[in-house]
């Protein structure tokens, strides 16, 4: 066997050792199987670097089109931003932009925020003022209001929390900011929910249509179905970028991204995914995921000793099994091939109903759950 075949054979073997999305048993991933057209697009641009805009001007063009597409979806065609490696980089970037545009250093962060927000605060020397959650695990707007003061730099809300897919009350908090008389940034981490909420009927207001939202994280590589790595960060307007724009002393362009070298392949793949699926396609995909989430909930209601942690707004369900150790149940389900995760607060089994999860997969999961809890 020649060297190329040998390497590829080993790689195929390694990949076969991990689960496939097509099997429908992955219930704890917020990413899914990318489309064939996206992989093709990635290949076409695999040798390009989005940093080098003086060489790869077409990648820059494609990235602007992706940001324009997403900006449109989020009610702001003038929003500026870029394709990041994911939600973590997008959140760090958004908080960095806030910090560079103000002298204040406190941020109010509900306890359900993704851990990347704490990391970002740590890196940037920002002080987190934690905010309480209500009984549905959403940010408590009253507690946020009590914590706003003249030192408040910004507020970080989540539209689709990592644990339970809860959507924080962005509209209420935006109104609070208007009434506070303070200049406060409002970052919405919609890494997960950004490609779901705009397609729900009735919708939930969470984006730039709300006056005080200044930045949004929204990840194509989650419910946008683009291949990893593809996150996105959008700012309300480009004036926020001035403070972080630099001219590298050895290159003929300005840059305002956090990372240097960036994959042109990921941008092309994102472009292909957004345009191939389109708004109508996302509406159908999200509709299907929400249908299957409802099916999961109605089947769960037939099981004794099982309760939902909260009524799901998006396609994540927290399952609480009374009278059993939930971690033991996760292990038992694991032995049957199910990839589910255990959430700490509230303690529950977390199930994410992604586009790769079919109706049959849900019914099969319920059968196994019944046996594992019985
Ligand atoms: N924000 C939220 C709400 C998330 O759920 C996640 C990941 O699941 C992130 C940010 C981080 O995204 P990434 O893992 O792409 O860096």
XYZ file of C-alpha atoms and ligand atoms in Angstrom, residues 29-31 84-91 112-117 157-163 187 189-193 217 219 221-222 228-231 316 350, ligand 1:
56
model
C -24.144 17.971 20.217
C -25.043 21.477 19.103
C -23.410 20.852 15.727
C -14.877 33.435 13.957
C -13.702 30.008 15.038
C -16.887 29.706 17.109
C -18.966 31.198 19.882
C -16.082 31.417 22.316
C -14.028 33.701 20.076
C -17.146 35.692 19.194
C -17.933 36.319 22.872
C -26.737 30.594 32.866
C -24.192 32.249 30.533
C -21.817 30.036 28.584
C -18.479 29.567 30.335
C -16.686 31.462 27.569
C -18.098 34.705 29.019
C -27.679 37.856 27.795
C -28.143 34.483 26.137
C -30.693 33.674 23.465
C -30.678 29.893 23.783
C -28.656 28.850 26.833
C -26.222 25.978 26.459
C -27.914 23.926 29.180
C -24.302 41.685 24.063
C -24.985 35.392 22.932
C -27.174 33.684 20.350
C -24.474 31.155 19.450
C -27.069 28.393 19.636
C -30.409 30.207 19.301
C -22.789 36.046 18.709
C -22.818 30.406 15.160
C -21.602 25.782 12.903
C -24.415 25.103 15.364
C -16.807 23.624 12.066
C -15.126 26.127 12.430
C -17.765 28.758 11.812
C -18.960 31.183 14.436
C -33.176 21.361 24.116
C -29.779 17.171 28.564
N -22.372 30.390 23.673
C -23.319 29.455 23.817
C -24.695 29.843 24.236
C -23.021 28.105 23.556
O -23.973 27.169 23.719
C -21.707 27.780 23.152
C -21.353 26.391 22.887
O -22.130 25.475 22.939
C -20.753 28.798 23.023
C -21.125 30.099 23.286
C -19.346 28.492 22.618
O -19.286 28.126 21.281
P -18.036 27.363 20.672
O -17.984 26.025 21.338
O -18.355 27.325 19.217
O -16.816 28.175 20.969
